[in-house]
Short mmCIF file of C-alpha atoms in Angstrom, two decimals:
data_model
loop_
_atom_site.label_atom_id
_atom_site.label_comp_id
_atom_site.label_asym_id
_atom_site.label_seq_id
_atom_site.Cartn_x
_atom_site.Cartn_y
_atom_site.Cartn_z
CA UNK L 1 -131.22 195.12 -20.78
CA UNK L 2 -128.74 193.61 -18.37
CA UNK L 3 -129.60 193.05 -14.53
CA UNK L 4 -127.19 195.61 -13.54
CA UNK L 5 -128.82 198.40 -15.75
CA UNK L 6 -132.23 197.34 -14.37
CA UNK L 7 -131.35 197.36 -10.64
CA UNK L 8 -129.34 200.71 -11.19
CA UNK L 9 -132.81 202.24 -12.72
CA UNK L 10 -134.57 200.84 -9.46
CA UNK L 11 -132.11 202.11 -7.09
CA UNK L 12 -131.97 205.69 -8.90
CA UNK L 13 -135.89 205.94 -8.81
CA UNK L 14 -135.96 205.12 -5.10
CA UNK L 15 -132.98 207.48 -4.38
CA UNK L 16 -134.71 210.19 -6.23
CA UNK L 17 -138.16 209.46 -4.61
CA UNK L 18 -136.33 209.70 -1.12
CA UNK L 19 -134.64 213.08 -2.17
CA UNK L 20 -138.01 214.44 -3.22
CA UNK L 21 -138.89 214.86 0.35
CA UNK L 22 -136.48 217.62 0.42
CA UNK L 23 -138.93 219.64 -1.63
CA UNK L 24 -141.99 218.44 0.32
CA UNK L 25 -143.66 215.31 1.68
CA UNK L 26 -145.04 213.33 -1.35
CA UNK L 27 -146.46 209.81 -2.42
CA UNK L 28 -143.06 208.95 -4.03
CA UNK L 29 -141.31 209.28 -0.79
CA UNK L 30 -143.80 207.51 1.25
CA UNK L 31 -143.82 204.65 -1.43
CA UNK L 32 -139.82 204.40 -1.13
CA UNK L 33 -140.03 204.62 2.74
CA UNK L 34 -142.58 201.80 2.89
CA UNK L 35 -140.59 199.58 0.30
CA UNK L 36 -137.50 200.09 2.21
CA UNK L 37 -138.81 198.70 5.39
CA UNK L 38 -140.59 195.91 3.64
CA UNK L 39 -137.38 194.87 1.75
CA UNK L 40 -135.34 194.95 4.83
CA UNK L 41 -137.53 192.62 6.80
CA UNK L 42 -138.24 190.47 3.84
CA UNK L 43 -134.37 190.09 3.53
CA UNK L 44 -133.83 189.65 7.08
CA UNK L 45 -136.24 186.94 7.87
CA UNK L 46 -135.27 184.25 5.42
CA UNK L 47 -131.47 184.88 6.32
CA UNK L 48 -132.29 184.67 9.97
CA UNK L 49 -134.02 181.36 9.52
CA UNK L 50 -131.25 179.96 7.19
CA UNK L 51 -128.41 181.16 9.27
CA UNK L 52 -129.86 181.05 12.94
CA UNK L 53 -132.80 178.71 13.19
CA UNK L 54 -131.36 175.88 10.71
CA UNK L 55 -127.85 175.72 12.15
CA UNK L 56 -128.49 176.46 16.02
CA UNK L 57 -132.06 175.00 16.66
CA UNK L 58 -133.31 172.68 13.86
CA UNK L 59 -129.95 170.74 12.90
CA UNK L 60 -128.81 170.24 16.44
CA UNK L 61 -132.05 168.84 17.47
CA UNK L 62 -133.41 167.04 14.71
CA UNK L 63 -130.21 165.93 12.72
CA UNK L 64 -127.68 165.50 15.45
CA UNK L 65 -130.24 164.59 18.40
CA UNK L 66 -128.78 167.15 20.79
CA UNK L 67 -131.59 167.53 22.93
CA UNK L 68 -130.22 169.81 25.48
CA UNK L 69 -130.61 172.42 22.94
CA UNK L 70 -134.30 172.24 23.54
CA UNK L 71 -133.81 173.93 26.95
CA UNK L 72 -132.25 177.33 25.40
CA UNK L 73 -134.61 176.96 22.20
CA UNK L 74 -137.72 177.06 24.39
CA UNK L 75 -136.74 179.49 26.97
CA UNK L 76 -136.00 181.76 23.83
CA UNK L 77 -139.27 181.11 22.52
CA UNK L 78 -140.94 182.39 25.83
CA UNK L 79 -140.02 185.95 24.46
CA UNK L 80 -143.31 185.70 22.18
CA UNK L 81 -145.45 185.83 25.31
CA UNK L 82 -144.59 189.57 25.45
CA UNK L 83 -147.60 189.85 23.41
CA UNK L 84 -149.90 188.10 25.88
CA UNK L 85 -151.38 190.26 28.89
CA UNK L 86 -151.88 186.95 30.86
CA UNK L 87 -148.82 185.14 30.22
CA UNK L 88 -146.46 188.25 29.45
CA UNK L 89 -144.57 187.28 32.84
CA UNK L 90 -142.96 184.15 30.99
CA UNK L 91 -141.00 186.40 28.82
CA UNK L 92 -139.21 187.74 31.77
CA UNK L 93 -137.02 184.43 32.00
CA UNK L 94 -135.20 184.89 28.70
CA UNK L 95 -134.86 188.70 29.46
CA UNK L 96 -133.20 187.81 32.96
CA UNK L 97 -130.90 185.28 31.09
CA UNK L 98 -130.01 187.96 28.66
CA UNK L 99 -129.16 190.44 31.67
CA UNK L 100 -127.01 187.73 32.99
CA UNK L 101 -124.99 187.67 29.84
CA UNK L 102 -124.86 191.61 30.09
CA UNK L 103 -123.38 191.10 33.73
CA UNK L 104 -120.58 188.73 32.36
CA UNK L 105 -119.27 191.91 30.47
CA UNK L 106 -119.00 194.14 33.60
CA UNK L 107 -115.60 193.31 34.85
CA UNK L 108 -114.22 193.44 31.12
CA UNK L 109 -116.03 196.72 30.52
CA UNK L 110 -114.66 198.40 33.91
CA UNK L 111 -111.38 197.51 32.57
CA UNK L 112 -111.69 198.98 29.30
CA UNK L 113 -113.99 201.98 29.80
CA UNK L 114 -112.87 202.94 33.36
CA UNK L 115 -109.37 201.61 34.40
CA UNK L 116 -107.41 201.87 31.35
CA UNK L 117 -109.11 205.44 30.57
CA UNK L 118 -108.17 206.41 34.16
CA UNK L 119 -104.48 205.26 33.90
CA UNK L 120 -104.05 207.20 30.57
CA UNK L 121 -105.63 210.44 32.21
CA UNK L 122 -102.86 210.22 34.90
CA UNK L 123 -99.86 210.71 32.81
CA UNK L 124 -96.86 212.97 33.67
CA UNK L 125 -97.75 216.71 32.66
CA UNK L 126 -94.52 216.94 30.50
CA UNK L 127 -95.82 218.43 27.12
CA UNK L 128 -98.85 220.44 26.06
CA UNK L 129 -101.08 217.53 25.24
CA UNK L 130 -100.89 215.97 28.67
CA UNK L 131 -101.20 219.39 30.24
CA UNK L 132 -104.41 219.87 28.06
CA UNK L 133 -105.68 216.39 28.97
CA UNK L 134 -105.00 217.37 32.75
CA UNK L 135 -106.76 220.71 32.83
CA UNK L 136 -109.54 219.28 30.73
CA UNK L 137 -110.37 216.30 32.79
CA UNK L 138 -109.98 218.24 36.08
CA UNK L 139 -112.15 220.95 35.11
CA UNK L 140 -114.98 219.09 33.47
CA UNK L 141 -115.04 216.85 36.46
CA UNK L 142 -115.54 219.90 38.70
CA UNK L 143 -118.19 221.33 36.41
CA UNK L 144 -120.22 218.25 37.02
CA UNK L 145 -119.86 218.61 40.83
CA UNK L 146 -123.13 220.34 41.61
CA UNK L 147 -122.91 220.34 45.46
CA UNK L 148 -121.07 223.70 45.17
CA UNK L 149 -122.37 226.78 43.41
CA UNK L 150 -120.66 227.73 40.25
CA UNK L 151 -119.53 231.28 41.36
CA UNK L 152 -116.29 233.08 42.27
CA UNK L 153 -112.97 231.24 41.38
CA UNK L 154 -114.71 227.96 41.38
CA UNK L 155 -117.18 229.22 38.71
CA UNK L 156 -114.24 230.48 36.45
CA UNK L 157 -112.53 227.03 36.72
CA UNK L 158 -115.74 225.45 35.82
CA UNK L 159 -116.12 227.79 33.07
CA UNK L 160 -112.91 226.41 31.60
CA UNK L 161 -114.35 222.95 31.59
CA UNK L 162 -117.34 224.33 29.68
CA UNK L 163 -114.88 225.52 26.88
CA UNK L 164 -113.32 222.01 26.72
CA UNK L 165 -116.72 220.50 26.25
CA UNK L 166 -117.66 222.95 23.64
CA UNK L 167 -114.60 222.14 21.83
CA UNK L 168 -115.54 218.55 21.94
CA UNK L 169 -119.09 219.19 20.79
CA UNK L 170 -117.87 221.35 17.89
CA UNK L 171 -115.50 218.46 16.80
CA UNK L 172 -118.39 216.05 17.12
CA UNK L 173 -120.76 218.36 15.18
CA UNK L 174 -118.10 218.95 12.42
CA UNK L 175 -117.70 215.24 11.96
CA UNK L 176 -121.49 214.83 11.91
CA UNK L 177 -121.72 217.40 9.21
CA UNK L 178 -119.04 215.60 7.33
CA UNK L 179 -120.75 212.24 7.71
CA UNK L 180 -124.15 213.63 6.36
CA UNK L 181 -122.48 215.20 3.32
CA UNK L 182 -120.66 211.96 2.72
CA UNK L 183 -123.75 210.05 2.65
CA UNK L 184 -125.17 212.81 0.09
CA UNK L 185 -121.92 212.40 -2.04
CA UNK L 186 -122.28 208.65 -1.94
CA UNK L 187 -125.68 208.82 -3.55
CA UNK L 188 -124.86 211.57 -5.95
CA UNK L 189 -121.82 209.32 -7.11
CA UNK L 190 -124.10 206.59 -7.58
CA UNK L 191 -126.67 208.51 -9.73
CA UNK L 192 -123.80 210.30 -11.81
CA UNK L 193 -121.62 207.51 -11.94
CA UNK L 194 -123.34 204.02 -11.82
CA UNK L 195 -126.58 205.19 -13.29
CA UNK L 196 -125.81 207.85 -15.62
CA UNK L 197 -122.30 206.76 -16.33
CA UNK L 198 -121.07 210.55 -16.38
CA UNK L 199 -118.22 209.83 -13.72
CA UNK L 200 -114.77 208.61 -14.97
CA UNK A 1 -143.34 246.16 1.43
CA UNK A 2 -141.54 244.48 4.24
CA UNK A 3 -139.29 242.76 1.59
CA UNK A 4 -138.09 246.11 0.22
CA UNK A 5 -136.70 247.11 3.69
CA UNK A 6 -134.63 244.05 4.21
CA UNK A 7 -130.90 244.12 3.48
CA UNK A 8 -128.96 241.34 1.86
CA UNK A 9 -128.09 239.50 5.12
CA UNK A 10 -131.74 239.59 6.31
CA UNK A 11 -132.75 238.24 3.17
CA UNK A 12 -130.24 235.46 3.39
CA UNK A 13 -131.63 234.66 6.76
CA UNK A 14 -135.19 234.39 5.29
CA UNK A 15 -134.13 232.34 2.55
CA UNK A 16 -136.22 229.27 1.74
CA UNK A 17 -134.06 226.26 2.78
CA UNK A 18 -134.68 224.48 -0.42
CA UNK A 19 -132.37 227.01 -2.06
CA UNK A 20 -129.76 225.84 0.43
CA UNK A 21 -130.15 222.42 -0.61
CA UNK A 22 -129.75 223.25 -4.38
CA UNK A 23 -126.63 225.11 -3.69
CA UNK A 24 -125.12 222.38 -1.58
CA UNK A 25 -126.13 219.83 -4.21
CA UNK A 26 -124.49 221.80 -7.04
CA UNK A 27 -121.44 222.18 -4.66
CA UNK A 28 -121.33 218.23 -4.70
CA UNK A 29 -122.27 217.51 -8.43
CA UNK A 30 -119.71 219.99 -9.96
CA UNK A 31 -116.66 218.69 -8.38
CA UNK A 32 -117.80 215.04 -9.07
CA UNK A 33 -118.37 215.91 -12.77
CA UNK A 34 -115.27 218.03 -12.95
CA UNK A 35 -112.73 216.25 -10.56
CA UNK A 36 -109.56 218.01 -9.44
CA UNK A 37 -106.57 216.89 -7.81
CA UNK A 38 -106.44 217.64 -4.14
CA UNK A 39 -103.63 216.59 -1.57
CA UNK A 40 -104.92 213.89 0.79
CA UNK A 41 -103.11 214.32 4.02
CA UNK A 42 -102.61 210.93 5.91
CA UNK A 43 -103.08 211.11 9.59
CA UNK A 44 -101.35 208.79 12.08
CA UNK A 45 -104.46 206.77 13.04
CA UNK A 46 -104.83 205.63 9.54
CA UNK A 47 -100.88 205.21 9.09
CA UNK A 48 -101.14 202.86 12.17
CA UNK A 49 -103.77 200.46 10.53
CA UNK A 50 -101.86 200.37 7.31
CA UNK A 51 -98.56 199.54 9.05
CA UNK A 52 -100.09 196.78 11.22
CA UNK A 53 -101.88 195.00 8.22
CA UNK A 54 -98.65 195.50 5.96
CA UNK A 55 -96.59 193.85 8.78
CA UNK A 56 -98.40 190.52 7.93
CA UNK A 57 -97.14 190.51 4.34
CA UNK A 58 -96.72 187.10 3.03
CA UNK A 59 -97.14 185.39 6.26
CA UNK A 60 -99.29 182.42 6.65
CA UNK A 61 -99.30 182.65 10.44
CA UNK A 62 -101.05 185.94 10.32
CA UNK A 63 -104.39 187.10 9.40
CA UNK A 64 -106.66 190.35 9.53
CA UNK A 65 -110.23 189.77 10.65
CA UNK A 66 -112.72 192.38 8.79
CA UNK A 67 -115.94 192.60 10.79
CA UNK A 68 -118.88 194.50 8.82
CA UNK A 69 -121.32 195.82 11.39
CA UNK A 70 -123.23 198.17 9.04
CA UNK A 71 -126.11 198.28 6.74
CA UNK A 72 -126.49 200.21 3.44
CA UNK A 73 -127.16 203.54 5.00
CA UNK A 74 -123.54 204.11 6.01
CA UNK A 75 -122.08 202.41 2.75
CA UNK A 76 -120.92 205.71 1.38
CA UNK A 77 -118.41 206.21 3.90
CA UNK A 78 -117.43 202.55 4.88
CA UNK A 79 -117.57 200.82 1.61
CA UNK A 80 -114.64 202.78 0.17
CA UNK A 81 -112.36 201.99 3.30
CA UNK A 82 -113.57 198.30 3.09
CA UNK A 83 -112.43 197.91 -0.40
CA UNK A 84 -109.20 199.69 0.01
CA UNK A 85 -108.17 197.36 3.03
CA UNK A 86 -109.28 194.21 1.07
CA UNK A 87 -107.14 195.67 -1.87
CA UNK A 88 -104.24 196.00 0.30
CA UNK A 89 -104.52 192.49 1.64
CA UNK A 90 -104.86 190.94 -1.75
CA UNK A 91 -102.11 193.11 -3.41
CA UNK A 92 -99.74 192.07 -0.30
CA UNK A 93 -100.78 188.34 0.04
CA UNK A 94 -102.20 189.20 3.38
CA UNK A 95 -104.57 186.49 4.81
CA UNK A 96 -107.99 188.18 5.45
CA UNK A 97 -111.07 186.99 7.14
CA UNK A 98 -114.57 188.58 6.96
CA UNK A 99 -117.58 188.09 9.17
CA UNK A 100 -120.93 190.04 9.93
CA UNK A 101 -123.36 189.92 12.71
CA UNK A 102 -126.23 191.86 11.27
CA UNK A 103 -128.32 190.50 8.34
CA UNK A 104 -128.20 193.88 6.36
CA UNK A 105 -124.50 193.63 6.36
CA UNK A 106 -124.04 190.39 4.46
CA UNK A 107 -124.80 191.54 0.99
CA UNK A 108 -122.40 194.54 1.46
CA UNK A 109 -119.73 192.19 2.72
CA UNK A 110 -120.19 190.07 -0.34
CA UNK A 111 -120.14 193.05 -2.55
CA UNK A 112 -116.90 194.46 -0.96
CA UNK A 113 -115.13 191.26 -1.46
CA UNK A 114 -116.40 190.99 -5.03
CA UNK A 115 -115.27 194.57 -5.83
CA UNK A 116 -111.89 194.31 -4.30
CA UNK A 117 -111.03 190.87 -5.80
CA UNK A 118 -111.41 192.36 -9.44
CA UNK A 119 -108.03 192.02 -10.93
CA UNK A 120 -106.63 189.72 -8.30
CA UNK A 121 -106.08 185.99 -8.65
CA UNK A 122 -107.27 185.19 -5.03
CA UNK A 123 -109.08 182.10 -3.93
CA UNK A 124 -111.56 181.66 -1.07
CA UNK A 125 -110.13 179.20 1.44
CA UNK A 126 -106.65 179.89 0.43
CA UNK A 127 -106.02 183.69 0.61
CA UNK A 128 -109.36 184.75 2.34
CA UNK A 129 -112.18 183.31 4.00
CA UNK A 130 -115.75 184.54 4.23
CA UNK A 131 -117.22 183.54 7.61
CA UNK A 132 -120.57 184.94 6.52
CA UNK A 133 -123.52 185.98 8.80
CA UNK A 134 -123.52 184.94 12.35
CA UNK A 135 -126.51 186.12 14.68
CA UNK A 136 -126.05 188.91 16.86
CA UNK A 137 -127.09 186.90 19.95
CA UNK A 138 -123.95 184.88 19.69
CA UNK A 139 -121.70 187.90 18.96
CA UNK A 140 -120.12 187.64 22.47
CA UNK A 141 -119.60 183.88 22.58
CA UNK A 142 -118.00 183.85 19.05
CA UNK A 143 -115.65 186.87 20.08
CA UNK A 144 -114.51 184.87 23.43
CA UNK A 145 -114.27 181.40 21.66
CA UNK A 146 -112.11 182.92 18.90
CA UNK A 147 -109.74 183.49 21.66
CA UNK A 148 -109.26 179.82 21.97
CA UNK A 149 -109.81 178.46 18.54
CA UNK A 150 -111.32 180.21 15.54
CA UNK A 151 -112.36 177.05 13.92
CA UNK A 152 -114.42 176.09 17.05
CA UNK A 153 -115.86 179.65 17.24
CA UNK A 154 -117.21 179.71 13.67
CA UNK A 155 -116.95 175.97 12.51
CA UNK A 156 -118.16 176.59 9.02
CA UNK A 157 -117.42 179.49 6.28
CA UNK A 158 -120.00 181.00 4.07
CA UNK A 159 -119.95 178.35 1.60
CA UNK A 160 -120.57 175.65 3.97
CA UNK A 161 -116.93 174.24 4.27
CA UNK A 162 -115.37 173.21 7.64
CA UNK A 163 -112.80 175.69 8.59
CA UNK A 164 -110.31 172.95 9.80
CA UNK A 165 -110.29 171.66 6.13
CA UNK A 166 -109.37 175.06 4.61
CA UNK A 167 -105.72 175.66 3.71
CA UNK A 168 -105.72 179.13 4.90
CA UNK A 169 -106.50 177.93 8.53
CA UNK A 170 -103.51 175.71 8.76
CA UNK A 171 -101.25 178.20 10.74
CA UNK A 172 -104.09 180.09 12.23
CA UNK A 173 -105.57 179.25 15.57
CA UNK A 174 -106.67 182.22 17.70
CA UNK A 175 -105.98 186.18 18.28
CA UNK A 176 -102.39 185.32 18.49
CA UNK A 177 -102.33 184.77 14.76
CA UNK A 178 -105.44 186.67 13.81
CA UNK A 179 -103.73 189.60 15.40
CA UNK A 180 -105.75 192.47 13.96
CA UNK A 181 -109.64 192.95 13.90
CA UNK A 182 -111.01 196.00 11.93
CA UNK A 183 -114.40 196.53 12.82
CA UNK A 184 -116.58 198.85 10.22
CA UNK A 185 -119.57 200.39 11.84
CA UNK A 186 -121.59 203.31 12.11
CA UNK A 187 -122.34 202.58 15.75
CA UNK A 188 -120.19 201.62 18.82
CA UNK A 189 -120.05 198.32 17.83
CA UNK A 190 -116.04 198.30 17.93
CA UNK A 191 -116.52 198.62 21.57
CA UNK A 192 -117.40 195.01 22.07
CA UNK A 193 -114.21 193.96 20.36
CA UNK A 194 -112.32 196.30 22.67
CA UNK A 195 -114.04 194.61 25.66
CA UNK A 196 -113.83 191.05 24.75
CA UNK A 197 -111.06 190.63 22.27
CA UNK A 198 -108.68 193.35 23.35
CA UNK A 199 -109.20 193.31 27.17
CA UNK A 200 -109.29 189.60 27.42
CA UNK A 201 -106.91 188.36 25.01
CA UNK A 202 -104.86 191.46 24.11
CA UNK A 203 -105.87 191.29 20.29
CA UNK A 204 -105.27 194.47 18.35
CA UNK A 205 -108.42 196.34 17.40
CA UNK A 206 -108.99 198.91 14.81
CA UNK A 207 -112.14 200.90 13.75
CA UNK A 208 -113.49 201.83 10.51
CA UNK A 209 -116.23 204.31 11.50
CA UNK A 210 -118.51 206.69 10.12
CA UNK A 211 -117.42 210.45 10.72
CA UNK A 212 -120.38 210.77 13.40
CA UNK A 213 -118.76 208.03 15.41
CA UNK A 214 -115.25 209.23 14.99
CA UNK A 215 -115.04 211.67 17.84
CA UNK A 216 -116.33 209.07 20.30
CA UNK A 217 -113.39 206.66 19.37
CA UNK A 218 -110.51 209.06 20.01
CA UNK A 219 -110.22 208.25 23.54
CA UNK A 220 -109.59 204.84 22.76
CA UNK A 221 -107.01 205.92 20.45
CA UNK A 222 -105.48 207.83 23.10
CA UNK A 223 -105.29 205.04 25.45
CA UNK A 224 -103.85 202.64 22.80
CA UNK A 225 -106.99 200.29 23.03
CA UNK A 226 -107.48 201.01 19.33
CA UNK A 227 -104.48 200.36 17.00
CA UNK A 228 -105.89 202.88 14.46
CA UNK A 229 -108.95 204.42 13.10
CA UNK A 230 -110.26 205.26 9.68
CA UNK A 231 -112.82 208.06 10.37
CA UNK A 232 -115.42 208.52 7.67
CA UNK A 233 -114.72 209.33 4.17
CA UNK A 234 -111.62 211.18 5.12
CA UNK A 235 -110.27 207.97 6.68
CA UNK A 236 -111.14 206.12 3.50
CA UNK A 237 -109.50 208.74 1.14
CA UNK A 238 -106.36 208.39 3.30
CA UNK A 239 -106.24 204.59 3.20
CA UNK A 240 -107.02 204.57 -0.50
CA UNK A 241 -103.91 206.90 -1.11
CA UNK A 242 -101.57 204.65 1.10
CA UNK A 243 -102.57 201.69 -0.94
CA UNK A 244 -101.91 203.23 -4.09
CA UNK A 245 -98.61 204.81 -2.98
CA UNK A 246 -97.12 201.71 -1.38
CA UNK A 247 -98.97 198.39 -1.80
CA UNK A 248 -99.96 198.97 -5.45
CA UNK A 249 -96.91 201.08 -6.45
CA UNK A 250 -95.79 200.40 -10.10
CA UNK A 251 -92.18 200.89 -11.67
CA UNK A 252 -91.14 200.52 -15.22
CA UNK A 253 -88.84 197.62 -15.89
CA UNK A 254 -85.99 197.67 -18.33
CA UNK A 255 -88.49 197.65 -21.36
CA UNK A 256 -90.16 200.65 -19.95
CA UNK A 257 -93.30 198.44 -18.87
CA UNK A 258 -94.96 199.23 -15.88
CA UNK A 259 -94.67 196.26 -13.18
CA UNK A 260 -95.89 196.03 -9.67
CA UNK A 261 -93.26 197.10 -7.35
CA UNK A 262 -94.91 197.31 -3.76
CA UNK A 263 -92.83 199.05 -1.08
CA UNK A 264 -92.70 199.49 2.68
CA UNK A 265 -94.39 202.63 4.40
CA UNK A 266 -92.20 205.61 4.44
CA UNK A 267 -93.24 209.07 5.82
CA UNK A 268 -90.93 210.84 3.28
CA UNK A 269 -92.53 209.22 0.46
CA UNK A 270 -96.04 209.82 1.42
CA UNK A 271 -95.25 213.44 2.14
CA UNK A 272 -93.65 213.95 -1.47
CA UNK A 273 -96.20 211.85 -3.35
CA UNK A 274 -98.99 213.42 -5.32
CA UNK A 275 -101.20 211.01 -7.13
CA UNK A 276 -103.35 212.38 -10.10
CA UNK A 277 -106.97 211.05 -10.08
CA UNK A 278 -106.78 210.63 -14.02
CA UNK A 279 -103.90 208.09 -13.50
CA UNK A 280 -106.24 205.74 -11.48
CA UNK A 281 -108.24 203.95 -13.98
CA UNK A 282 -110.86 202.00 -11.76
CA UNK A 283 -113.19 204.46 -10.25
CA UNK A 284 -113.93 202.04 -7.16
CA UNK A 285 -110.15 202.74 -6.22
CA UNK A 286 -110.68 206.48 -6.00
CA UNK A 287 -114.13 206.74 -4.85
CA UNK A 288 -113.22 208.25 -1.43
CA UNK A 289 -110.74 210.84 -2.80
CA UNK A 290 -113.07 212.10 -5.36
CA UNK A 291 -115.75 212.28 -2.74
CA UNK A 292 -113.34 214.19 -0.62
CA UNK A 293 -113.00 216.86 -3.39
CA UNK A 294 -116.91 217.27 -3.21
CA UNK A 295 -116.58 217.26 0.42
CA UNK A 296 -114.28 220.16 0.53
CA UNK A 297 -116.21 222.32 -1.68
CA UNK A 298 -119.53 221.52 0.20
CA UNK A 299 -117.67 222.39 3.48
CA UNK A 300 -116.51 225.76 2.19
CA UNK A 301 -120.27 226.35 1.08
CA UNK A 302 -121.39 225.55 4.65
CA UNK A 303 -118.84 227.77 6.23
CA UNK A 304 -119.87 230.68 4.04
CA UNK A 305 -123.57 230.03 4.93
CA UNK A 306 -122.63 230.01 8.62
CA UNK A 307 -120.69 233.34 8.30
CA UNK A 308 -123.49 234.93 6.21
CA UNK A 309 -126.17 233.63 8.81
CA UNK A 310 -124.12 234.94 11.88
CA UNK A 311 -123.57 238.48 10.22
CA UNK A 312 -127.33 238.52 9.37
CA UNK A 313 -128.13 237.59 13.02
CA UNK A 314 -126.01 240.24 14.58
CA UNK A 315 -127.27 242.95 12.18
CA UNK A 316 -130.86 242.28 12.79
CA UNK A 317 -130.09 242.00 16.57
CA UNK A 318 -128.49 245.47 16.30
CA UNK A 319 -131.64 246.92 14.38
CA UNK A 320 -133.82 245.22 17.07
CA UNK A 321 -131.85 246.80 19.92
CA UNK A 322 -131.83 250.26 18.01
CA UNK A 323 -135.62 249.98 17.61
CA UNK A 324 -136.19 249.13 21.19
#
């Protein structure tokens, strides 16, 4: 029996074990769930050791003698003190450093997520698409203005905003249904094709 | 007793959900076992990625970077698009790099390369390079450093070879040459490429995302921050079709033997081309399109369930109102 056949059998067993939850909770499902978590962690730990610790910590310090690396390495190790009640405060230093890195992205994020988006919302209203963008943007912004009661003409305008949002949520939900069905299709393709060989 | 008074719609509303699971399962299994030919309409965001990648054909001073940001849970949607793009690159002699920043993506990246390579005489270091896994913590520094020098940002490939020694890197320096990044993710990971590679260096960024994430990314398509997008299994099916119609196009020679005859993208050709599923021998090259057949039937079933559920809801509401 080839390795591929054995691995397909194992994968099929775990797929069916997970699917069995659709009928009701059972030991097969629980077993498959636990194995998945264990395997994921078991795979990640040596990979991170090999591709992170060795090239970024061990090799620079112990092979290339770049002792400056000790500073970030030791700072990073302070994370472990999260588990200590008395020394937990030490873990705030690497967290503060990470927050600083996040701060580095603020100007670029402002550009991508705010300025460019605003510029694209300020197009000349010369076709149906830009007209819809204009009406949608304005009415939704007005909907989220809570200092005025949504009544009368103002209420009708904000209602249009709700309609726009509902269309957006509908599109998102439709896509979500498609995604979930796709995942099921992927598994059934595996069971029928790779495992049972019924698909051509 | 109460059961006898229930009409069809009320019974449907009280139906055990497990019957619905069964019907949905059958709606998927039957079209997969008995495949039919449905037309795949190609949308503009998919066309844009295809055209951009195709514009790098045969050029040593251009490359595509594929970033694998997902684990096996989203493989059903993302794997077919990864294979389709890699096939496109191998077929058209386009230099391609691959990288991942999460451990679980590493085997999927290797598997995609292995699957796409079948039937092509491509060599690592010459036609493609796998940068391998890099820790998430240094994702942003790598993105930024790639803007100056890719060989410094990544240094070694997955096989431990120094990038500067690889023939593929001869004319590739930074985002000016590696001018398209396609991020495959079931999350908002592509946003970091938009923020750091697009905003700072003007690199072209495209997304291959799960359907759940597709709606969130349309705003970046509208602003031009995303060159194109493949949304879920549908996007993968569209790309598969483009690869078959253009990059992998075959024509008979004077002896009637089919020979590869790649052609440039044309809206007219794609509009009038219908590919039979049975004509494609390798199942991995049509996974998404076969999947979309099943998807169509499943969606019809869901629509029927929604309509029945709503009719049932309004009938029972009217009944209740009458009683009150």
